[in-house]
mmCIF file of C-alpha atoms and ligand atoms in Angstrom:
data_model
loop_
_atom_site.group_PDB
_atom_site.id
_atom_site.type_symbol
_atom_site.label_atom_id
_atom_site.label_comp_id
_atom_site.label_asym_id
_atom_site.label_seq_id
_atom_site.Cartn_x
_atom_site.Cartn_y
_atom_site.Cartn_z
ATOM 1 C CA UNK A 40 -21.020 38.133 168.258
ATOM 2 C CA UNK A 41 -22.231 41.728 168.216
ATOM 3 C CA UNK A 42 -25.932 41.693 167.321
ATOM 4 C CA UNK A 43 -28.300 44.432 166.359
ATOM 5 C CA UNK A 44 -28.801 45.748 169.932
ATOM 6 C CA UNK A 45 -25.059 45.771 170.473
ATOM 7 C CA UNK A 46 -24.503 47.771 167.303
ATOM 8 C CA UNK A 47 -27.315 50.128 168.244
ATOM 9 C CA UNK A 48 -25.844 50.538 171.775
ATOM 10 C CA UNK A 49 -22.520 51.317 170.198
ATOM 11 C CA UNK A 50 -24.088 53.937 167.897
ATOM 12 C CA UNK A 51 -25.706 55.603 170.856
ATOM 13 C CA UNK A 52 -22.570 55.597 172.930
ATOM 14 C CA UNK A 53 -20.526 57.039 170.020
ATOM 15 C CA UNK A 54 -22.978 59.684 168.876
ATOM 16 C CA UNK A 55 -22.269 62.503 171.515
ATOM 17 C CA UNK A 56 -18.518 62.013 171.039
ATOM 18 C CA UNK A 57 -18.440 62.149 167.296
ATOM 19 C CA UNK A 58 -21.325 64.290 166.062
ATOM 20 C CA UNK A 59 -20.121 67.728 164.817
ATOM 21 C CA UNK A 60 -16.432 66.791 165.230
ATOM 22 C CA UNK A 61 -13.910 67.074 162.475
ATOM 23 C CA UNK A 62 -11.760 64.206 161.404
ATOM 24 C CA UNK A 63 -7.986 64.896 161.678
ATOM 25 C CA UNK A 64 -7.027 61.672 160.065
ATOM 26 C CA UNK A 65 -7.639 58.009 159.563
ATOM 27 C CA UNK A 66 -4.669 55.691 160.540
ATOM 28 C CA UNK A 67 -5.072 52.187 159.223
ATOM 29 C CA UNK A 68 -2.703 49.821 161.083
ATOM 30 C CA UNK A 69 -4.126 46.710 159.545
ATOM 31 C CA UNK A 70 -5.995 47.043 156.295
ATOM 32 C CA UNK A 71 -6.754 43.312 155.937
ATOM 33 C CA UNK A 72 -10.206 43.142 157.442
ATOM 34 C CA UNK A 73 -13.000 41.097 155.921
ATOM 35 C CA UNK A 74 -12.531 43.384 152.917
ATOM 36 C CA UNK A 75 -9.325 45.322 152.556
ATOM 37 C CA UNK A 76 -9.598 48.969 153.671
ATOM 38 C CA UNK A 77 -8.961 51.126 150.564
ATOM 39 C CA UNK A 78 -5.574 52.658 150.613
ATOM 40 C CA UNK A 79 -6.936 56.037 149.488
ATOM 41 C CA UNK A 80 -9.471 56.228 152.338
ATOM 42 C CA UNK A 81 -7.370 58.292 154.673
ATOM 43 C CA UNK A 82 -7.160 61.063 152.068
ATOM 44 C CA UNK A 83 -10.919 61.141 151.483
ATOM 45 C CA UNK A 84 -11.657 61.486 155.240
ATOM 46 C CA UNK A 85 -9.119 64.017 156.393
ATOM 47 C CA UNK A 86 -10.653 67.298 157.281
ATOM 48 C CA UNK A 87 -14.286 66.142 156.924
ATOM 49 C CA UNK A 88 -16.772 66.855 159.646
ATOM 50 C CA UNK A 89 -18.922 64.081 161.083
ATOM 51 C CA UNK A 90 -22.563 65.202 160.971
ATOM 52 C CA UNK A 91 -24.226 62.287 162.708
ATOM 53 C CA UNK A 92 -24.585 58.529 163.033
ATOM 54 C CA UNK A 93 -27.065 55.971 161.871
ATOM 55 C CA UNK A 94 -27.494 52.217 161.522
ATOM 56 C CA UNK A 95 -28.774 49.702 158.888
ATOM 57 C CA UNK A 96 -29.033 46.218 160.152
ATOM 58 C CA UNK A 97 -25.608 45.638 161.768
ATOM 59 C CA UNK A 98 -23.912 48.379 159.787
ATOM 60 C CA UNK A 99 -22.992 51.453 161.775
ATOM 61 C CA UNK A 100 -23.273 54.481 159.535
ATOM 62 C CA UNK A 101 -20.979 57.514 160.369
ATOM 63 C CA UNK A 102 -22.348 60.381 158.167
ATOM 64 C CA UNK A 103 -19.728 62.887 156.923
ATOM 65 C CA UNK A 104 -20.123 66.119 154.973
ATOM 66 C CA UNK A 105 -19.411 64.481 151.798
ATOM 67 C CA UNK A 106 -20.148 60.747 152.293
ATOM 68 C CA UNK A 107 -20.764 57.948 154.762
ATOM 69 C CA UNK A 108 -18.588 55.385 156.553
ATOM 70 C CA UNK A 109 -20.116 51.929 156.761
ATOM 71 C CA UNK A 110 -18.615 50.158 159.848
ATOM 72 C CA UNK A 111 -19.282 46.484 160.553
ATOM 73 C CA UNK A 112 -18.137 44.977 163.782
ATOM 74 C CA UNK A 113 -17.974 41.450 162.290
ATOM 75 C CA UNK A 114 -17.790 38.596 164.816
ATOM 76 C CA UNK A 115 -15.685 40.166 167.482
ATOM 77 C CA UNK A 116 -15.133 43.936 166.689
ATOM 78 C CA UNK A 117 -15.526 46.793 169.017
ATOM 79 C CA UNK A 118 -15.432 50.550 168.438
ATOM 80 C CA UNK A 119 -14.272 52.696 171.388
ATOM 81 C CA UNK A 120 -13.850 56.427 171.975
ATOM 82 C CA UNK A 121 -10.467 56.870 173.633
ATOM 83 C CA UNK A 122 -7.991 59.570 174.383
ATOM 84 C CA UNK A 123 -5.649 59.792 171.372
ATOM 85 C CA UNK A 124 -2.603 58.859 173.378
ATOM 86 C CA UNK A 125 -4.117 55.663 174.658
ATOM 87 C CA UNK A 126 -1.467 52.882 173.960
ATOM 88 C CA UNK A 127 -2.579 50.659 171.068
ATOM 89 C CA UNK A 128 -3.346 47.056 171.974
ATOM 90 C CA UNK A 129 -3.148 43.880 169.940
ATOM 91 C CA UNK A 130 -5.871 43.693 167.235
ATOM 92 C CA UNK A 131 -6.378 47.517 167.147
ATOM 93 C CA UNK A 132 -6.701 47.931 163.322
ATOM 94 C CA UNK A 133 -7.588 51.549 162.723
ATOM 95 C CA UNK A 134 -7.857 54.889 164.516
ATOM 96 C CA UNK A 135 -10.091 57.737 163.434
ATOM 97 C CA UNK A 136 -8.536 60.734 165.111
ATOM 98 C CA UNK A 137 -10.920 63.558 165.909
ATOM 99 C CA UNK A 138 -10.081 67.270 166.460
ATOM 100 C CA UNK A 139 -11.451 66.779 169.983
ATOM 101 C CA UNK A 140 -8.186 64.903 170.886
ATOM 102 C CA UNK A 141 -10.095 61.628 171.015
ATOM 103 C CA UNK A 142 -9.876 58.679 168.663
ATOM 104 C CA UNK A 143 -12.403 56.159 167.424
ATOM 105 C CA UNK A 144 -10.505 52.896 167.739
ATOM 106 C CA UNK A 145 -11.455 49.720 166.055
ATOM 107 C CA UNK A 146 -10.298 46.419 167.703
ATOM 108 C CA UNK A 147 -11.188 43.049 166.177
ATOM 109 C CA UNK A 148 -9.273 39.902 166.998
ATOM 110 C CA UNK A 149 -11.023 37.827 164.293
ATOM 111 C CA UNK A 150 -10.903 40.581 161.529
ATOM 112 C CA UNK A 151 -14.437 39.845 160.135
ATOM 113 C CA UNK A 152 -15.270 43.430 160.630
ATOM 114 C CA UNK A 153 -15.163 45.901 157.754
ATOM 115 C CA UNK A 154 -14.800 49.661 156.936
ATOM 116 C CA UNK A 155 -16.269 51.116 153.681
ATOM 117 C CA UNK A 156 -16.809 54.622 152.456
ATOM 118 C CA UNK A 157 -19.347 55.853 149.904
ATOM 119 C CA UNK A 158 -20.129 59.419 148.656
ATOM 120 C CA UNK A 159 -23.524 58.208 147.331
ATOM 121 C CA UNK A 160 -26.680 57.516 149.322
ATOM 122 C CA UNK A 161 -25.540 54.700 151.617
ATOM 123 C CA UNK A 162 -28.780 52.855 151.399
ATOM 124 C CA UNK A 163 -27.935 52.274 147.736
ATOM 125 C CA UNK A 164 -24.458 50.820 148.669
ATOM 126 C CA UNK A 165 -24.234 47.223 147.458
ATOM 127 C CA UNK A 166 -23.891 45.910 150.977
ATOM 128 C CA UNK A 167 -27.087 47.639 152.058
ATOM 129 C CA UNK A 168 -29.304 47.858 149.091
ATOM 130 C CA UNK A 169 -30.639 44.314 149.074
ATOM 131 C CA UNK A 170 -30.854 43.787 152.821
ATOM 132 C CA UNK A 171 -34.150 42.448 154.080
ATOM 133 C CA UNK A 172 -36.309 44.519 156.393
ATOM 134 C CA UNK A 173 -35.308 44.693 159.999
ATOM 135 C CA UNK A 174 -37.635 44.454 162.942
ATOM 136 C CA UNK A 175 -37.862 48.126 163.524
ATOM 137 C CA UNK A 176 -38.969 48.860 159.931
ATOM 138 C CA UNK A 177 -42.572 49.692 159.634
ATOM 139 C CA UNK A 178 -43.055 46.775 156.951
ATOM 140 C CA UNK A 179 -42.042 44.206 159.596
ATOM 141 C CA UNK A 180 -45.412 43.278 160.883
ATOM 142 C CA UNK A 181 -47.912 40.342 161.084
ATOM 143 C CA UNK A 182 -48.830 40.759 157.469
ATOM 144 C CA UNK A 183 -45.184 40.560 156.386
ATOM 145 C CA UNK A 184 -44.449 37.466 158.555
ATOM 146 C CA UNK A 185 -47.622 35.754 157.268
ATOM 147 C CA UNK A 186 -46.774 36.469 153.640
ATOM 148 C CA UNK A 187 -43.186 35.256 153.835
ATOM 149 C CA UNK A 188 -44.083 32.097 155.584
ATOM 150 C CA UNK A 189 -46.836 30.677 153.402
ATOM 151 C CA UNK A 190 -46.088 27.070 152.337
ATOM 152 C CA UNK A 191 -42.730 27.333 154.347
ATOM 153 C CA UNK A 192 -41.945 24.095 156.196
ATOM 154 C CA UNK A 193 -38.717 25.525 157.884
ATOM 155 C CA UNK A 194 -39.255 26.148 161.603
ATOM 156 C CA UNK A 195 -40.376 29.561 162.817
ATOM 157 C CA UNK A 196 -37.073 29.902 164.634
ATOM 158 C CA UNK A 197 -35.127 29.383 161.319
ATOM 159 C CA UNK A 198 -37.330 31.880 159.539
ATOM 160 C CA UNK A 199 -36.608 34.555 162.220
ATOM 161 C CA UNK A 200 -32.963 34.003 161.810
ATOM 162 C CA UNK A 201 -32.831 33.894 158.004
ATOM 163 C CA UNK A 202 -31.339 37.147 157.041
ATOM 164 C CA UNK A 203 -32.842 36.986 153.506
ATOM 165 C CA UNK A 204 -36.259 37.404 155.243
ATOM 166 C CA UNK A 205 -35.547 39.694 158.195
ATOM 167 C CA UNK A 206 -32.172 41.041 159.329
ATOM 168 C CA UNK A 207 -30.943 41.585 162.851
ATOM 169 C CA UNK A 208 -32.839 39.013 164.905
ATOM 170 C CA UNK A 209 -29.901 37.077 166.411
ATOM 171 C CA UNK A 210 -30.099 33.704 168.142
ATOM 172 C CA UNK A 211 -30.743 35.043 171.767
ATOM 173 C CA UNK A 212 -33.407 37.352 170.633
ATOM 174 C CA UNK A 213 -35.227 34.821 168.412
ATOM 175 C CA UNK A 214 -35.384 32.376 171.347
ATOM 176 C CA UNK A 215 -36.546 35.041 173.761
ATOM 177 C CA UNK A 216 -39.250 36.554 171.352
ATOM 178 C CA UNK A 217 -40.665 33.086 170.661
ATOM 179 C CA UNK A 218 -40.890 32.476 174.339
ATOM 180 C CA UNK A 219 -42.677 35.817 174.938
ATOM 181 C CA UNK A 220 -45.078 35.072 172.042
ATOM 182 C CA UNK A 221 -45.689 31.525 173.299
ATOM 183 C CA UNK A 222 -44.700 29.846 170.117
ATOM 184 C CA UNK A 223 -42.780 26.507 169.984
ATOM 185 C CA UNK A 224 -39.572 27.389 168.071
ATOM 186 C CA UNK A 225 -39.837 23.997 166.175
ATOM 187 C CA UNK A 226 -43.286 24.779 164.788
ATOM 188 C CA UNK A 227 -43.311 24.911 160.964
ATOM 189 C CA UNK A 228 -43.503 28.651 160.093
ATOM 190 C CA UNK A 229 -46.320 28.021 157.655
ATOM 191 C CA UNK A 230 -48.571 26.711 160.482
ATOM 192 C CA UNK A 231 -48.448 29.739 162.652
ATOM 193 C CA UNK A 232 -51.596 31.766 162.655
ATOM 194 C CA UNK A 233 -51.900 35.478 161.593
ATOM 195 C CA UNK A 234 -53.031 36.275 165.179
ATOM 196 C CA UNK A 235 -49.776 34.673 166.595
ATOM 197 C CA UNK A 236 -47.714 36.434 164.092
ATOM 198 C CA UNK A 237 -49.232 39.678 165.283
ATOM 199 C CA UNK A 238 -47.934 38.886 168.791
ATOM 200 C CA UNK A 239 -44.572 37.744 167.628
ATOM 201 C CA UNK A 240 -43.928 40.779 165.531
ATOM 202 C CA UNK A 241 -44.613 42.908 168.507
ATOM 203 C CA UNK A 242 -42.483 40.734 170.784
ATOM 204 C CA UNK A 243 -39.460 40.811 168.530
ATOM 205 C CA UNK A 244 -39.590 44.623 168.353
ATOM 206 C CA UNK A 245 -40.142 44.816 172.169
ATOM 207 C CA UNK A 246 -37.321 42.477 173.068
ATOM 208 C CA UNK A 247 -34.763 44.135 170.724
ATOM 209 C CA UNK A 248 -35.739 47.571 172.038
ATOM 210 C CA UNK A 249 -35.357 46.235 175.582
ATOM 211 C CA UNK A 250 -31.905 44.748 174.834
ATOM 212 C CA UNK A 251 -30.890 48.188 173.501
ATOM 213 C CA UNK A 252 -32.068 49.900 176.543
ATOM 214 C CA UNK A 253 -30.180 47.412 178.639
ATOM 215 C CA UNK A 254 -26.997 47.932 176.652
ATOM 216 C CA UNK A 255 -26.997 44.643 174.826
ATOM 217 C CA UNK A 256 -26.181 41.178 176.075
ATOM 218 C CA UNK A 257 -23.085 40.340 178.192
ATOM 219 C CA UNK A 258 -21.297 38.214 175.783
ATOM 220 C CA UNK A 259 -17.770 38.240 177.214
ATOM 221 C CA UNK A 260 -16.284 39.935 174.213
ATOM 222 C CA UNK A 261 -18.709 42.816 173.966
ATOM 223 C CA UNK A 262 -18.141 45.935 176.060
ATOM 224 C CA UNK A 263 -20.054 49.041 175.774
ATOM 225 C CA UNK A 264 -18.234 51.987 174.307
ATOM 226 C CA UNK A 265 -17.618 53.238 177.962
ATOM 227 C CA UNK A 266 -16.151 49.866 178.809
ATOM 228 C CA UNK A 267 -18.969 48.676 181.171
ATOM 229 C CA UNK A 268 -20.204 45.146 180.474
ATOM 230 C CA UNK A 269 -23.968 44.777 179.773
ATOM 231 C CA UNK A 270 -25.870 43.068 182.562
ATOM 232 C CA UNK A 271 -28.695 41.666 180.303
ATOM 233 C CA UNK A 272 -27.907 37.992 180.356
ATOM 234 C CA UNK A 273 -29.395 36.991 183.704
ATOM 235 C CA UNK A 274 -32.718 38.681 182.785
ATOM 236 C CA UNK A 275 -33.242 36.322 179.855
ATOM 237 C CA UNK A 276 -36.215 33.827 180.193
ATOM 238 C CA UNK A 277 -35.011 30.907 178.163
ATOM 239 C CA UNK A 278 -31.695 31.436 176.299
ATOM 240 C CA UNK A 279 -28.810 29.525 178.078
ATOM 241 C CA UNK A 280 -31.191 28.154 180.680
ATOM 242 C CA UNK A 281 -31.354 24.447 179.706
ATOM 243 C CA UNK A 282 -32.643 22.374 182.576
ATOM 244 C CA UNK A 283 -33.454 25.386 184.676
ATOM 245 C CA UNK A 284 -36.995 26.054 185.731
ATOM 246 C CA UNK A 285 -39.144 28.238 183.536
ATOM 247 C CA UNK A 286 -39.416 31.717 185.297
ATOM 248 C CA UNK A 287 -43.273 31.571 184.371
ATOM 249 C CA UNK A 288 -44.431 27.925 185.012
ATOM 250 C CA UNK A 289 -41.468 26.040 186.542
ATOM 251 C CA UNK A 290 -41.056 23.419 183.859
ATOM 252 C CA UNK A 291 -37.503 22.630 182.941
ATOM 253 C CA UNK A 292 -36.353 24.704 179.882
ATOM 254 C CA UNK A 293 -35.421 22.452 176.960
ATOM 255 C CA UNK A 294 -32.669 22.921 174.433
ATOM 256 C CA UNK A 295 -32.147 21.515 170.996
ATOM 257 C CA UNK A 296 -30.031 22.448 167.980
ATOM 258 C CA UNK A 297 -32.273 23.884 165.135
ATOM 259 C CA UNK A 298 -30.667 24.938 161.945
ATOM 260 C CA UNK A 299 -27.224 24.542 163.718
ATOM 261 C CA UNK A 300 -28.118 27.078 166.410
ATOM 262 C CA UNK A 301 -28.782 26.255 170.010
ATOM 263 C CA UNK A 302 -32.463 26.835 170.761
ATOM 264 C CA UNK A 303 -34.054 27.141 174.108
ATOM 265 C CA UNK A 304 -37.757 27.011 174.931
ATOM 266 C CA UNK A 305 -40.325 26.027 177.635
ATOM 267 C CA UNK A 306 -42.390 22.959 176.592
ATOM 268 C CA UNK A 307 -45.323 24.082 178.649
ATOM 269 C CA UNK A 308 -45.502 27.854 177.747
ATOM 270 C CA UNK A 309 -44.729 27.381 174.004
ATOM 271 C CA UNK A 310 -46.997 25.565 171.654
HETATM 272 ZN ZN1 LIG B 523 -43.002 27.857 181.078
#
């Protein structure tokens, strides 16, 4: 599933191909995405110039002269920049044809992705307005983590992955950040000290930034916009490494399902 780093990687890959370009037309091949693509959307987009791109959580924002497109990749979506005459494949659901002769093509086998448009401030859109802070926001720091976890018995791993508290920390990154911060993922969130939250907040930001620089994880169904797979997976410290030696201390990495998600940690390095 594309996570925050994959979405940001996609945004950075698209930006030079779309910024300043005019939209010739939107062609919707399959409107039945997670929410139906409005039938009047092509008329609203035709002729508009794209002024830039942005991101809020896992929503990719494509800023136009008179509004903003909100693109979600869902569970399996990809957005690629292709020559307009590239033959369509199965699960190609829409094409945003640009005056450059290229098309922004959305492919999504599971159709959990979505496409919305707003002419208002996108941050006020119902899908974005009530999202929790994300790790790169200034308010995501030790104080914030400390405050939201008082009297919370849920594990720290579950808190990091609770999208009502913080958005964009996926399973891989939660496991890796907890390893880097030396915190046992099973530890009740309310028992983590302020000092350790200080370290954790920094590690979450650092690992997500690093993942973005590396082009995201190499989940098989994710490709960079230029088609190259990421090569991040083998550089992870704990995720997917059950039974293998910890890269720091040599202890076998453990795995356990916490909150229905596979969780990996080193029993020696993380307390
Ligand atoms: Zn270790």
